[in-house]
CSV table of C-alpha atoms and ligand atoms in Angstrom, one decimal:
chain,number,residue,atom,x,y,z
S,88,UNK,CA,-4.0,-2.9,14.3
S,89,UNK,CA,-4.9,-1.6,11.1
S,90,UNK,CA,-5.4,-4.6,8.8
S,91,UNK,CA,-4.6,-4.5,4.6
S,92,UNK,CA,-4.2,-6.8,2.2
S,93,UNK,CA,-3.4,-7.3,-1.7
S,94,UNK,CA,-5.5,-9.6,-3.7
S,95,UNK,CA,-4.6,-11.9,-6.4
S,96,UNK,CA,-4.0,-15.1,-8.1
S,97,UNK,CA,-1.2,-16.0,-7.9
S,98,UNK,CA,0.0,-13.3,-5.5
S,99,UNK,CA,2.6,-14.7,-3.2
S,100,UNK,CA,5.6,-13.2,-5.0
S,101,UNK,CA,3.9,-9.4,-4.7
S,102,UNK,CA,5.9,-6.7,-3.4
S,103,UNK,CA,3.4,-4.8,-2.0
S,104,UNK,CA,4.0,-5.9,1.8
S,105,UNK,CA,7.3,-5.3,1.7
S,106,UNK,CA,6.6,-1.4,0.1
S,107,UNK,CA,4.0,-0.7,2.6
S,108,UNK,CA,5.7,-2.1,5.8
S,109,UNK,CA,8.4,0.0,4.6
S,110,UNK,CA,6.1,3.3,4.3
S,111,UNK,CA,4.3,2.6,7.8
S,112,UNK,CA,8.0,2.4,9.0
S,113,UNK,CA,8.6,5.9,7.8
S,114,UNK,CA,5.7,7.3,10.2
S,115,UNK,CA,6.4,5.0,13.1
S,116,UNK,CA,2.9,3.4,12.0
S,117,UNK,CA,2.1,-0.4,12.8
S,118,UNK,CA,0.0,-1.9,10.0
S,119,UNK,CA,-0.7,-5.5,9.5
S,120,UNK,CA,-0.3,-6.1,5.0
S,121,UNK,CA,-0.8,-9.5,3.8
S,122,UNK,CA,-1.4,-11.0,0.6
S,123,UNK,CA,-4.3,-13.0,-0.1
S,124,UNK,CA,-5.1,-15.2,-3.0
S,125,UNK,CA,-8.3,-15.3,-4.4
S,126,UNK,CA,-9.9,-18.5,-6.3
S,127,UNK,CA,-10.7,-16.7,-9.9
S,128,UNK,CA,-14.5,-17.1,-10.5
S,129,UNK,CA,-14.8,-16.7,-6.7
S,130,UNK,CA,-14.3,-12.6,-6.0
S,131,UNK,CA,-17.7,-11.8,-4.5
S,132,UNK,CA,-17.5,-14.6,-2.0
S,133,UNK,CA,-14.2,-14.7,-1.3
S,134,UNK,CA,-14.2,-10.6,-0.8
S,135,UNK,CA,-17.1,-11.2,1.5
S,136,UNK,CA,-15.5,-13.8,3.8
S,137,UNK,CA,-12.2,-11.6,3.4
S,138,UNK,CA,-14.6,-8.2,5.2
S,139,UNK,CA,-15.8,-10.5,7.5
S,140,UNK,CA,-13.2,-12.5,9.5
S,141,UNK,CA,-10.2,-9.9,9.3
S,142,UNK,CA,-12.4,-6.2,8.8
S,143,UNK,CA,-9.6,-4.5,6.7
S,144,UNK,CA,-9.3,-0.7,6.0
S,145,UNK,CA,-8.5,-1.3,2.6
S,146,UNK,CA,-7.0,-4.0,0.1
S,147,UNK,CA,-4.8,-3.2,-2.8
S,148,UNK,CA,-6.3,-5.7,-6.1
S,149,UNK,CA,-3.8,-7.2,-8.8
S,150,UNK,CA,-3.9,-9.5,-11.5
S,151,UNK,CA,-6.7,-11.1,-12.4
S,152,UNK,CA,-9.1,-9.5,-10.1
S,153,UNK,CA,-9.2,-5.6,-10.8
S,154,UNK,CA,-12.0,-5.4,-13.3
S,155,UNK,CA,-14.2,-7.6,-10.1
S,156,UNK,CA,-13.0,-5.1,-8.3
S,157,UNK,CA,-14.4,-2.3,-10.5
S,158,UNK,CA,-17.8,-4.5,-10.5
S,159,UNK,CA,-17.8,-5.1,-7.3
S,160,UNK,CA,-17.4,-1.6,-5.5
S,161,UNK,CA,-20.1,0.6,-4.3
S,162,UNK,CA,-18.8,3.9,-5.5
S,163,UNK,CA,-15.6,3.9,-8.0
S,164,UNK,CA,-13.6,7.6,-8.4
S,165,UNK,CA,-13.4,9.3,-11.9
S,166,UNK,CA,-9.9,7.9,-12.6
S,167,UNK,CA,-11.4,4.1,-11.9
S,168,UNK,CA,-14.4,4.6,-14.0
S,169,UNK,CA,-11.8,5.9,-17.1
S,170,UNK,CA,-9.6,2.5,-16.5
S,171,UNK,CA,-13.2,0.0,-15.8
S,172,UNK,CA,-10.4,-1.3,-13.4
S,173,UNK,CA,-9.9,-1.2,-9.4
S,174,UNK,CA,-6.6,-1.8,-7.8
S,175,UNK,CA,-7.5,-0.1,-4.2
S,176,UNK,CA,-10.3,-0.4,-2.2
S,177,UNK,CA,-11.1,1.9,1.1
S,178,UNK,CA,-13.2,0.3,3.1
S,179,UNK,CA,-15.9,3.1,4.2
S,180,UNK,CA,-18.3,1.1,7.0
S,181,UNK,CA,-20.5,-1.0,4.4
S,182,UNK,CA,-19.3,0.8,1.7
S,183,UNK,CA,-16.5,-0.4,-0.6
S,184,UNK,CA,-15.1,2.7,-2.4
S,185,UNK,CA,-12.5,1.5,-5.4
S,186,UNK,CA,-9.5,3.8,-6.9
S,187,UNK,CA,-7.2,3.3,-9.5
S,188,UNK,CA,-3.8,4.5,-8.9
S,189,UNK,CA,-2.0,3.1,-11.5
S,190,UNK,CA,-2.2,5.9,-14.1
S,191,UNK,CA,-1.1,8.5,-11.3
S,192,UNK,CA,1.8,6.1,-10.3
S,193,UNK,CA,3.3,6.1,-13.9
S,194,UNK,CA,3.1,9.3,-14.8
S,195,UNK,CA,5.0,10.2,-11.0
S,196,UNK,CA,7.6,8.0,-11.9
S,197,UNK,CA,7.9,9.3,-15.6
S,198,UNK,CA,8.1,13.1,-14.4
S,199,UNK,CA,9.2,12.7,-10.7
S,200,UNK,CA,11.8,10.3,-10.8
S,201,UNK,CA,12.9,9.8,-14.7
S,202,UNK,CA,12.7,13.8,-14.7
S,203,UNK,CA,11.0,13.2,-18.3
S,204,UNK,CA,8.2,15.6,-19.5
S,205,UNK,CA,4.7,14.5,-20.9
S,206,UNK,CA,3.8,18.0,-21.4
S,207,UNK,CA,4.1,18.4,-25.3
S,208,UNK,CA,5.1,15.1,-25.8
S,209,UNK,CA,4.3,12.4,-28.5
S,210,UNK,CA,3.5,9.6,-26.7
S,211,UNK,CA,3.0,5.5,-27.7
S,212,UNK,CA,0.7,3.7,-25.3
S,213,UNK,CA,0.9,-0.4,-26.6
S,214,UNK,CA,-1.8,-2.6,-25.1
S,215,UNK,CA,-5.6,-2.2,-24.7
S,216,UNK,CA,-5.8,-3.5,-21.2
S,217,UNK,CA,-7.0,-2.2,-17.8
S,218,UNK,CA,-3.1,-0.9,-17.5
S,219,UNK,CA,-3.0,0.7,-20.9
S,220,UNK,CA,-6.4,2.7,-20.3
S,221,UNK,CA,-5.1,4.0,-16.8
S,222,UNK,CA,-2.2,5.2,-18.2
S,223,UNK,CA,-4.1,7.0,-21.1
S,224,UNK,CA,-6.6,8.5,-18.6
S,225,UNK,CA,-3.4,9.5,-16.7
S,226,UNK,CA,-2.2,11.2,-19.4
S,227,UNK,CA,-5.0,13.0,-20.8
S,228,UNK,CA,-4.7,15.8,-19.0
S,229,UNK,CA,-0.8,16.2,-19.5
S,230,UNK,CA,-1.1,18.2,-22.7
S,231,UNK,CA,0.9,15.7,-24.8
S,232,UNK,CA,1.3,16.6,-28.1
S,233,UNK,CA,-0.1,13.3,-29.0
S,234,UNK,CA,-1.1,10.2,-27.7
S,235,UNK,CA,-1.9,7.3,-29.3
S,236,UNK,CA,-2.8,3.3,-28.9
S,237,UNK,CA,-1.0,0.1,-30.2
S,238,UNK,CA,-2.6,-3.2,-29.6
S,239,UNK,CA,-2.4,-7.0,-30.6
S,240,UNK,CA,-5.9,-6.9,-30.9
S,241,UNK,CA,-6.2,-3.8,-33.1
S,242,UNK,CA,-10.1,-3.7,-32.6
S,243,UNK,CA,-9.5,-3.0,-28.9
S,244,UNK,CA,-7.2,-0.5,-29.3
S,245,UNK,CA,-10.1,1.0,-31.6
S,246,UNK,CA,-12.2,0.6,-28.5
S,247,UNK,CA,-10.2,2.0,-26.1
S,248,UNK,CA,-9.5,5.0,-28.3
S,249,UNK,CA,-13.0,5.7,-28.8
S,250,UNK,CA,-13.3,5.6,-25.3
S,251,UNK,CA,-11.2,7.5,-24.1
S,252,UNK,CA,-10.2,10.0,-27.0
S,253,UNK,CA,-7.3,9.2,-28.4
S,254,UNK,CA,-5.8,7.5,-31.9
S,255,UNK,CA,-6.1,3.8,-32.3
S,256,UNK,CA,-3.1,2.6,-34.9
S,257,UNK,CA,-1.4,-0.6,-36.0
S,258,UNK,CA,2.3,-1.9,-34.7
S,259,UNK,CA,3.1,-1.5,-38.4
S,260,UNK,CA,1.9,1.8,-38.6
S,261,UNK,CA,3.8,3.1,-36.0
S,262,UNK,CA,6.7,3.2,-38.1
S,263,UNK,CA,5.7,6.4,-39.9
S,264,UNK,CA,6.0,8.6,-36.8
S,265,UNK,CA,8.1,9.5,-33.9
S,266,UNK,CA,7.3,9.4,-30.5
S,267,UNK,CA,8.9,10.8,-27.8
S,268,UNK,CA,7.7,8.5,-25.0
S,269,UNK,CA,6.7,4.5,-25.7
S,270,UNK,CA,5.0,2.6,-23.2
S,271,UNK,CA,4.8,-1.0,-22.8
S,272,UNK,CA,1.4,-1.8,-21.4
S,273,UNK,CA,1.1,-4.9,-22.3
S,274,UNK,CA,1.8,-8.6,-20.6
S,275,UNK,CA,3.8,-9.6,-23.3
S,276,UNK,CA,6.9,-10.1,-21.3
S,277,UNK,CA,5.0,-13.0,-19.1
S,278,UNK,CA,5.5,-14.9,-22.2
S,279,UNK,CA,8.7,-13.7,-22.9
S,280,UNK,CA,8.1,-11.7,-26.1
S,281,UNK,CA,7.9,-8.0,-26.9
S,282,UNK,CA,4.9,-6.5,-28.5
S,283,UNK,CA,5.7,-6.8,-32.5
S,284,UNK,CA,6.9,-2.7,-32.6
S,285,UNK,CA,9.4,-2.2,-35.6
S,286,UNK,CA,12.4,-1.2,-35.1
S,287,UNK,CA,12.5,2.2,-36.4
S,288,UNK,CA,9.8,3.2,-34.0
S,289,UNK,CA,12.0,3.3,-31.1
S,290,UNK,CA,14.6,5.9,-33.5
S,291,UNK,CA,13.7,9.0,-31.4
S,292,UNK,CA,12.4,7.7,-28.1
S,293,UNK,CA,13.8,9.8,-24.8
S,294,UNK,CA,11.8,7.5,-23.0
S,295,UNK,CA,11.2,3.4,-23.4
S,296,UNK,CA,9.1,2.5,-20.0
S,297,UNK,CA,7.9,-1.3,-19.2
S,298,UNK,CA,5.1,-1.5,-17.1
S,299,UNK,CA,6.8,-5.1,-16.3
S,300,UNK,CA,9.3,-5.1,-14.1
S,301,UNK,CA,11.9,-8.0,-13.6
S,302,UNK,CA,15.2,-8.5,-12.4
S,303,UNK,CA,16.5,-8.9,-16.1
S,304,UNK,CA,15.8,-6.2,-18.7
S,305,UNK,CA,12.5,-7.4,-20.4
S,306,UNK,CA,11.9,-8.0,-24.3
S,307,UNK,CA,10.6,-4.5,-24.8
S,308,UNK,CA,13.2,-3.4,-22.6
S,309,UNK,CA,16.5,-5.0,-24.8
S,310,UNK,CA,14.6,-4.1,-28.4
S,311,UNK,CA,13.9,-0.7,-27.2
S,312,UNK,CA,17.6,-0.5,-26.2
S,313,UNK,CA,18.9,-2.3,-29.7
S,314,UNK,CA,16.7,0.2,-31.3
S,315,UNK,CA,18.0,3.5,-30.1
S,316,UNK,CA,16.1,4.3,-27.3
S,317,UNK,CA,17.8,6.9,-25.2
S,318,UNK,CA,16.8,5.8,-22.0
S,319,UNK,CA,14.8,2.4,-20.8
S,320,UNK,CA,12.9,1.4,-17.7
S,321,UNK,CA,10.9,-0.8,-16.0
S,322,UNK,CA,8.0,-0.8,-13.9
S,323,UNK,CA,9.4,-0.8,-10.7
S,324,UNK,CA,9.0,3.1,-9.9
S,325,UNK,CA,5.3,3.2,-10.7
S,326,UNK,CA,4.5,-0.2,-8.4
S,327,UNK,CA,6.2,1.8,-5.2
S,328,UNK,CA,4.4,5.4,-6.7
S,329,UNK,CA,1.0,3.6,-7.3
S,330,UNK,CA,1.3,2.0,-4.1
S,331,UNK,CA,1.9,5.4,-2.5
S,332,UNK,CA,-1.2,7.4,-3.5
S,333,UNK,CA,-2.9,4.1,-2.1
S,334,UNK,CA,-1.3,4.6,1.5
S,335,UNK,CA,-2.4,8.2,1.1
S,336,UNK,CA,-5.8,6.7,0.2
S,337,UNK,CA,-5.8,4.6,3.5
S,338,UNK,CA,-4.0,6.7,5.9
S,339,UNK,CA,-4.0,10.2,5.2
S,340,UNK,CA,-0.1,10.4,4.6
S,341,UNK,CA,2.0,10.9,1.8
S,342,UNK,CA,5.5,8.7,1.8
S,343,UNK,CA,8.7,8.9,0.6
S,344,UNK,CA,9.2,6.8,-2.1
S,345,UNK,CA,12.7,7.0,-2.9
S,346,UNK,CA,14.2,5.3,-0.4
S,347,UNK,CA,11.7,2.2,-0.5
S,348,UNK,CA,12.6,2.1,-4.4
S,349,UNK,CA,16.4,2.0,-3.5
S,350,UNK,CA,15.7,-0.7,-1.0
S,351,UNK,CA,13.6,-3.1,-3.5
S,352,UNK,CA,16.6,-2.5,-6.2
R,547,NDP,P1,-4.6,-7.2,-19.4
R,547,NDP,O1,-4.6,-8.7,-19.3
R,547,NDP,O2,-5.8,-6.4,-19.1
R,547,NDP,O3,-4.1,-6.7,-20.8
R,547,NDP,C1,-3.0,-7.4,-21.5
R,547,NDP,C2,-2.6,-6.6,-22.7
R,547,NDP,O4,-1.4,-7.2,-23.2
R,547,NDP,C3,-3.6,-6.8,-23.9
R,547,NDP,O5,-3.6,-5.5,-24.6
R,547,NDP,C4,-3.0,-7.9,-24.7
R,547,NDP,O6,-3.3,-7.8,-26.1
R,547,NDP,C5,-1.6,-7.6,-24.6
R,547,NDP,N1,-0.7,-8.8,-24.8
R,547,NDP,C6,-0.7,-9.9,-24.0
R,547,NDP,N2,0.3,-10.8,-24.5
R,547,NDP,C7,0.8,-10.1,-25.6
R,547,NDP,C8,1.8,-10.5,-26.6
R,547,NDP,N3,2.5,-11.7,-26.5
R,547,NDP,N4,2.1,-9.6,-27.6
R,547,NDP,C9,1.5,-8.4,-27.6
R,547,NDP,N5,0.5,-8.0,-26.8
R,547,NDP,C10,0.2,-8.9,-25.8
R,547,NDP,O7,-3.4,-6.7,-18.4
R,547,NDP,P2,-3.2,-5.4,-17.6
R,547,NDP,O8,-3.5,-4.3,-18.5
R,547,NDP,O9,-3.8,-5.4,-16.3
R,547,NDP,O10,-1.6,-5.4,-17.3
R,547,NDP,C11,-0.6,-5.2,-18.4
R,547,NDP,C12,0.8,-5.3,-17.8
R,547,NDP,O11,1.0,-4.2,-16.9
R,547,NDP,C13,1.0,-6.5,-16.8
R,547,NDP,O12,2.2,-7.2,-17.2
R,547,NDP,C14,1.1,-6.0,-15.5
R,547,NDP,O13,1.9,-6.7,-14.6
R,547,NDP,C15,1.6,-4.6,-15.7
R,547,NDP,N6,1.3,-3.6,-14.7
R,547,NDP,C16,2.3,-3.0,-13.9
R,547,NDP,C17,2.0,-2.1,-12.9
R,547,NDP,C18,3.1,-1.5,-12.1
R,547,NDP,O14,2.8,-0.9,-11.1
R,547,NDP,N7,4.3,-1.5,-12.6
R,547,NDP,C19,0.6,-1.8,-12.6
R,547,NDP,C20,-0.4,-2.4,-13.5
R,547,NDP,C21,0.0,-3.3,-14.5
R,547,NDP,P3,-4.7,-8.5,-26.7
R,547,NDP,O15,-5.8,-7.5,-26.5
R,547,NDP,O16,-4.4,-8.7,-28.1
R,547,NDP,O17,-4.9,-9.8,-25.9
């Protein structure tokens, strides 16, 4: 049986066997998906002894562990290089060959499923993170009307921006626009807080969207809401979309996401 696995620390809670059992069920498919945690410090061993006692076709990588992932792959697609972050790895004899389909998961669940357009759009990216920069990279292409990055850290916003080509600005500053489409990239919700957006930001927002997803609407979520946000989600589409394009990755088939979303909600 074809063997996967998602790595993290801590990882028990993930989702990710329960999505993928569900898409090998669509194609009559028997996989084996488990999760695996990883002692931080520890990837290159641990990814080692992983390859050699179970041989898997591919892992999915989560929190901490994608930017070891980046490091430690062989050959890393266009989309990993623009995030410097790995969360699926196809296992090619010897070789390791890492993908990042986070950015193509949010921007599937944005269009597909939300039925919101990108095209033309001014959109708010907040974080400077692995997440943030696949989203941007994602994005690029879209045609927005503008994109640009929010950050705690303003200096790594600056970074990312220069990076990747887009605006660095301040919370503070993001007052003095609107933006059709804010995105919370960040892991401020872990800690129970929103990222420190004003108010007014959110005044002609189609589209708040939490990376985070929870059974409770997240801080970002409820100030987007108090703020006028027309319509708020969380991240729950893009973890069944980015899981997706990693099936396809591994198996060659494309599944229906829809009903696997309906089923975790
Ligand atoms: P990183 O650790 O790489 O980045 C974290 C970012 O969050 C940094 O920009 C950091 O700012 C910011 N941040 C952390 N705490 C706060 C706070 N209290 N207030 C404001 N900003 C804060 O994480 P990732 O980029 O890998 O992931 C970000 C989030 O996206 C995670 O919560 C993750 O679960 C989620 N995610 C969801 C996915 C999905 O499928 N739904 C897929 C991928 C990620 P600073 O630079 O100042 O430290």
């Amino acid at each position: 049986m074809k063997k996967f696995f998602v790595i993290g620390h801590p990882v028990a809670h993930s989702l990710s066997p329960v999505i993928h059992q569900a898409f090998a069920a669509q194609f009559d498919m028997q996989i084996s998906y488990e999760t695996r945690d990883f002692e931080p410090g520890n990837f290159i061993d641990c990814m080692a002894r992983l390859r050699r006692e179970e041989n898997p076709v591919g892992v999915n990588v989560t929190v901490p562990f994608k930017e070891d992932a980046f490091a430690y792959c062989d050959e890393v697609t266009d989309r990993a290089r623009a995030a410097r972050a790995v969360n699926t790895i196809l296992f090619d004899g010897t070789r390791a060959i890492g993908d990042n389909t986070d950015g193509v998961g949010f921007v599937r669940d944005v269009i597909g499923r939300c039925g919101v357009p990108l095209q033309g759009a001014r959109v708010l990216v907040c974080g400077a993170g692995g997440a943030a920069r696949g989203v941007v990279a994602a994005l690029k292409p879209l045609g927005c009307a503008k994109i640009a990055v929010a950050n705690r850290t303003h200096e790594k916003a600056v970074q990312l921006g220069v990076g990747l080509g887009v605006e660095a600005v301040t919370y503070v500053d993001t007052a003095r626009e609107g933006w059709e489409v804010i995105i919370n990239a960040t892991s401020a919700s872990l800690s129970n807080e929103a990222p420190a957006i004003p108010n007014v930001t959110f005044k002609n927002a189609a589209l708040a969207y939490d990376l985070m997803y929870a059974r409770q609407p997240t801080p970002f979520m409820r100030l987007a809401a108090e703020s006028g946000a027309a319509r708020v989600e969380d991240g729950l589409g893009m973890l069944v979309e980015q899981a997706a394009e990693a099936f396809r990755i591994w198996l060659g088939v494309g599944p229906e996401t829809a009903p696997v979303l309906a089923r975790l909600r």
